[in-house]
XYZ file of C-alpha atoms in Angstrom:
373
model
C 132.647 57.004 100.457
C 134.193 54.429 98.120
C 136.944 55.612 95.819
C 135.479 56.931 92.565
C 135.201 54.174 89.973
C 136.255 54.792 86.387
C 132.634 54.787 85.257
C 131.781 57.387 87.915
C 134.630 59.600 86.739
C 133.488 59.147 83.153
C 129.988 60.287 84.124
C 131.361 63.383 85.849
C 133.679 64.279 82.965
C 131.056 63.782 80.249
C 128.332 65.689 82.088
C 130.681 68.502 83.114
C 131.971 68.986 79.564
C 128.450 69.019 78.129
C 127.282 71.453 80.813
C 130.189 73.758 79.992
C 129.415 73.706 76.273
C 125.713 74.171 76.938
C 126.352 77.099 79.262
C 128.518 78.804 76.634
C 125.836 78.410 73.955
C 123.148 79.558 76.385
C 125.078 82.739 77.129
C 125.375 83.400 73.391
C 121.619 82.961 72.929
C 120.840 85.194 75.903
C 123.217 87.839 74.606
C 121.130 88.100 71.429
C 117.731 87.702 73.110
C 117.385 91.331 74.176
C 118.867 94.201 76.116
C 121.037 93.159 79.094
C 118.671 94.853 81.551
C 115.715 92.862 80.189
C 117.695 89.618 80.339
C 118.648 90.322 83.961
C 115.015 91.070 84.822
C 113.889 87.859 83.111
C 116.575 85.905 84.975
C 115.510 87.323 88.345
C 111.862 86.492 87.668
C 112.693 82.993 86.404
C 114.656 82.338 89.594
C 111.654 83.011 91.861
C 110.185 79.466 91.823
C 113.569 77.706 91.793
C 114.262 77.967 95.535
C 110.882 76.635 96.760
C 110.915 73.797 94.236
C 114.456 72.711 95.112
C 113.617 72.903 98.819
C 110.601 70.660 98.257
C 112.669 67.991 96.556
C 115.386 68.178 99.222
C 112.661 67.655 101.839
C 111.582 64.486 100.052
C 115.212 63.368 99.906
C 115.895 63.516 103.653
C 116.181 59.804 104.480
C 119.057 59.107 102.150
C 120.226 62.461 100.768
C 121.647 62.142 97.285
C 125.162 63.509 96.687
C 124.873 67.273 96.435
C 127.269 67.285 93.477
C 124.932 65.019 91.502
C 121.895 67.147 92.340
C 123.743 70.262 91.161
C 124.767 68.480 87.977
C 121.109 67.587 87.426
C 120.116 71.242 87.743
C 122.910 72.357 85.422
C 122.091 69.642 82.903
C 118.496 70.823 82.737
C 119.478 74.491 82.579
C 122.161 74.233 79.904
C 122.439 70.837 78.198
C 118.777 69.873 77.874
C 117.619 73.326 76.815
C 120.321 73.759 74.192
C 119.825 70.223 72.861
C 116.078 70.791 72.568
C 116.594 74.134 70.804
C 119.129 72.718 68.326
C 117.214 69.517 67.574
C 113.899 71.339 67.290
C 115.420 74.048 65.099
C 117.161 71.635 62.733
C 114.063 69.457 62.569
C 111.910 72.463 61.748
C 114.226 73.479 58.902
C 114.547 69.983 57.447
C 110.998 68.703 57.877
C 109.138 72.003 57.915
C 106.949 71.601 60.978
C 104.148 74.086 61.524
C 104.134 76.157 64.713
C 101.373 73.970 66.164
C 103.252 70.758 65.344
C 106.440 72.149 66.853
C 104.647 73.155 70.034
C 102.509 70.062 70.591
C 104.729 67.318 69.142
C 108.322 68.302 68.420
C 108.945 70.197 71.670
C 107.640 67.442 73.993
C 109.546 64.716 72.146
C 112.872 66.567 72.037
C 112.693 68.272 75.420
C 111.775 65.132 77.362
C 114.459 63.167 75.536
C 117.103 65.777 76.350
C 116.030 65.929 79.999
C 115.671 62.167 80.354
C 119.162 61.567 78.982
C 120.641 62.687 82.322
C 118.650 59.985 84.120
C 119.732 57.385 81.588
C 123.371 58.374 82.093
C 122.867 57.955 85.823
C 121.286 54.563 85.195
C 124.196 53.563 82.998
C 127.168 54.934 84.916
C 125.915 55.678 88.450
C 123.184 53.072 88.938
C 124.124 52.544 92.585
C 123.075 56.135 93.376
C 119.452 55.357 92.463
C 117.814 53.141 95.074
C 114.238 53.455 93.876
C 111.386 55.601 92.634
C 111.972 58.427 95.111
C 115.549 58.906 93.933
C 114.309 58.936 90.345
C 111.760 61.599 91.229
C 114.380 63.759 92.929
C 116.864 63.650 90.053
C 114.079 64.189 87.495
C 112.849 67.141 89.529
C 116.265 68.772 89.559
C 116.630 68.421 85.797
C 113.115 69.758 85.248
C 113.708 72.756 87.512
C 116.921 73.639 85.689
C 115.246 73.313 82.290
C 112.282 75.470 83.301
C 114.630 78.137 84.679
C 116.457 78.704 81.394
C 113.344 78.323 79.276
C 111.519 80.866 81.440
C 114.339 83.371 80.945
C 113.984 83.067 77.173
C 110.192 83.257 77.234
C 110.071 86.157 79.687
C 112.590 88.158 77.655
C 110.567 87.451 74.507
C 107.362 88.484 76.287
C 108.865 91.832 77.247
C 110.093 92.401 73.710
C 106.751 91.353 72.242
C 108.572 88.737 70.149
C 106.986 85.592 68.718
C 103.546 87.160 68.873
C 103.727 87.562 72.649
C 101.728 90.773 72.762
C 101.324 93.242 74.362
C 105.003 93.274 75.326
C 106.623 95.478 77.946
C 105.870 95.147 81.644
C 102.341 93.931 80.946
C 103.586 91.121 78.719
C 106.298 89.927 81.080
C 103.966 90.143 84.093
C 101.279 87.992 82.475
C 103.794 85.345 81.436
C 105.456 85.403 84.848
C 102.126 84.655 86.524
C 101.324 81.842 84.087
C 104.732 80.129 84.042
C 106.349 80.973 87.377
C 103.339 81.248 89.706
C 100.591 79.024 88.296
C 102.688 76.298 86.649
C 106.293 76.265 87.911
C 105.924 72.523 88.432
C 105.235 71.738 84.740
C 108.675 70.566 83.600
C 109.503 68.720 86.855
C 106.124 66.993 86.532
C 106.672 65.847 82.946
C 110.150 64.488 83.663
C 108.911 62.859 86.888
C 107.415 60.074 84.768
C 110.874 59.269 83.399
C 112.243 59.333 86.957
C 109.564 56.877 88.067
C 110.418 54.601 85.147
C 114.118 54.686 85.998
C 113.339 53.987 89.679
C 111.258 50.966 88.694
C 114.018 49.740 86.383
C 116.507 49.760 89.253
C 114.288 47.908 91.720
C 112.531 45.360 89.508
C 113.647 41.758 89.144
C 111.857 41.410 85.794
C 114.364 41.904 82.937
C 111.746 43.132 80.447
C 110.505 45.758 82.888
C 113.996 47.222 83.205
C 113.666 48.352 79.598
C 109.925 48.927 79.457
C 109.661 51.136 82.572
C 111.970 53.964 81.386
C 110.440 53.839 77.893
C 106.939 53.937 79.346
C 107.941 56.826 81.598
C 109.279 58.726 78.593
C 106.058 58.096 76.668
C 103.971 59.458 79.554
C 106.281 62.468 79.872
C 105.851 63.263 76.173
C 102.076 62.704 76.338
C 101.473 65.017 79.299
C 103.888 67.600 77.901
C 102.146 67.477 74.528
C 98.681 67.854 76.056
C 99.900 70.806 78.117
C 101.543 72.556 75.175
C 98.693 71.731 72.838
C 96.133 73.242 75.193
C 97.648 76.689 74.654
C 96.832 76.534 70.927
C 93.072 76.476 71.505
C 92.749 79.477 73.782
C 92.307 80.259 77.437
C 89.366 77.894 77.999
C 91.327 74.914 76.698
C 94.393 75.880 78.752
C 92.308 76.263 81.921
C 90.571 72.943 81.282
C 93.816 71.001 80.907
C 95.246 72.819 83.927
C 92.332 71.820 86.168
C 91.584 68.377 84.744
C 95.122 67.152 84.015
C 97.876 69.211 85.565
C 96.619 69.773 89.090
C 95.526 66.130 89.643
C 98.840 64.928 88.187
C 100.804 67.224 90.494
C 98.794 66.068 93.506
C 99.376 62.466 92.484
C 103.128 62.899 92.078
C 103.391 64.752 95.391
C 101.392 62.019 97.108
C 103.638 59.373 95.553
C 106.762 61.157 96.731
C 105.474 61.589 100.285
C 104.265 57.990 100.393
C 107.603 56.706 99.105
C 109.447 58.753 101.710
C 107.225 57.328 104.438
C 107.677 53.786 103.144
C 111.448 54.208 103.224
C 111.316 54.298 107.010
C 109.553 50.923 107.110
C 111.909 49.490 104.529
C 115.022 50.771 106.309
C 113.845 49.433 109.665
C 113.289 45.987 108.156
C 116.583 45.947 106.245
C 118.655 47.159 109.202
C 116.803 44.745 111.465
C 117.997 41.897 109.252
C 121.481 43.431 109.166
C 121.559 43.600 112.966
C 120.636 39.907 113.204
C 123.679 39.235 111.056
C 125.830 41.254 113.455
C 126.422 44.170 111.097
C 124.899 46.924 113.242
C 123.594 47.146 116.849
C 119.822 46.730 116.959
C 119.593 49.534 119.526
C 120.914 52.017 116.948
C 118.219 51.429 114.336
C 115.651 53.806 115.812
C 118.231 56.608 115.911
C 118.820 56.106 112.199
C 115.399 55.510 110.623
C 113.300 58.014 112.610
C 113.908 61.577 111.458
C 113.092 63.188 114.798
C 115.284 60.717 116.647
C 118.010 61.334 114.108
C 117.922 65.072 114.811
C 117.890 64.448 118.578
C 120.938 62.217 118.247
C 122.808 64.883 116.322
C 121.919 67.567 118.863
C 123.095 65.262 121.658
C 126.356 64.560 119.808
C 126.980 68.272 119.259
C 126.244 69.165 122.876
C 128.668 66.583 124.207
C 131.232 66.366 121.439
C 131.133 69.711 119.690
C 131.487 70.001 115.901
C 133.608 66.842 115.735
C 130.966 64.876 117.607
C 128.243 66.150 115.296
C 130.197 65.190 112.175
C 130.894 61.736 113.607
C 127.195 61.204 114.288
C 126.245 62.392 110.809
C 128.791 60.072 109.214
C 127.585 57.121 111.287
C 123.932 57.719 110.473
C 124.617 58.240 106.776
C 126.732 55.082 106.539
C 124.035 53.109 108.359
C 121.338 54.467 106.022
C 123.405 53.601 102.963
C 123.964 50.127 104.384
C 120.225 49.756 104.933
C 119.379 50.651 101.331
C 122.126 48.390 100.006
C 121.047 45.511 102.251
C 117.440 45.936 101.114
C 118.463 45.691 97.463
C 120.649 42.692 98.245
C 117.723 40.899 99.906
C 115.555 41.688 96.856
C 118.188 40.497 94.426
C 118.665 43.909 92.792
C 121.971 44.967 94.358
C 124.505 46.831 92.175
C 127.441 44.903 90.792
C 129.868 46.458 93.297
C 127.684 45.772 96.356
C 130.462 43.976 98.221
C 132.869 46.903 97.841
C 130.197 49.387 98.886
C 129.054 47.228 101.784
C 132.586 46.916 103.118
C 133.038 50.676 102.882
C 129.829 51.348 104.847
C 130.781 48.788 107.498
C 134.277 50.251 107.794
C 132.795 53.704 108.415
C 130.309 52.330 110.910
C 132.936 50.372 112.854
C 135.392 53.278 112.810
C 132.909 55.831 114.177
C 130.611 53.812 116.458
C 133.000 53.427 119.447
C 133.304 57.213 119.720
C 129.628 58.221 119.679
C 126.694 57.838 122.051
C 122.971 58.337 121.549
C 120.734 60.156 124.063
C 120.568 58.210 127.293
C 123.914 56.538 126.660
C 127.230 57.396 128.257
C 129.388 59.520 125.995
C 132.752 57.790 125.473
C 135.774 59.589 126.809
C 138.222 60.722 124.205
């Protein structure tokens, strides 16, 4: 990969420092939220949906996997920075303005929570724009932030439900079980769904050639995130029937729509990559015969198995590096053809080509003769 730029290092330092501060404050809050055994139980229950949700987003992210470090930072931002920011802003606002409980739930919480979650995506857009190639990347990063936020929030709510705090009767095992079913079984996708609209807006901002849309898309995504979040929170004020109605009429169709969009975007990436690498091959940047082994997921796995069988662990790593560099080149070339390439596209392009040219002589795809070492 290219050497870290100063703006990339700034992103890492800023996010890491804020995550550390947020984690410290979160631990303080958890320490006062109840008995340690209850907090541990709430943490274990809140962790149940995290694995499946993360796995789903990683599945969507298979064509051009985002840097694992950035995905982890997204999770940590949601879990510690966004939650603490929302708690502090909401608490101060409640003291200064004097919001009612209903106003805090239906208005203040959606506005502050989506802003605190969306800030991570805006920082990516500002400092690490080249990491976001489109809507799918925006969805993945938004999903990670939403999962992290829901995890910490669920711990606090589950602990409060056990303690019977904040009117969460009946308390005890019954209280925590009911809330676990509602938040972790029936609606674990809520926060990732809300923030997905911001991710879509950021993805559009990166790929559009219309200057006004680069500003309007993230703002529109934030507005939709707040709206859906507010409708969801507000439905709980009017009883079970209202909650069930919003769940069936709004939440489930929205989830299906977002899932469909993610799957469709992943499928379209294959077509886009094939076209972009086809143009790159006509310019002599990559052999045309390699494209199928890069853009087709099954062929990609077969190529890696072949490389491992004939070259061992070193052969497998070489094949992975070649395929990843070719994929990155394809995305970069696509953005260059569209006129939306990042400012450092030449530096990145040279890096991808250097990796491709360094590895290609030593690898062979199925049906080809493996070079002697």
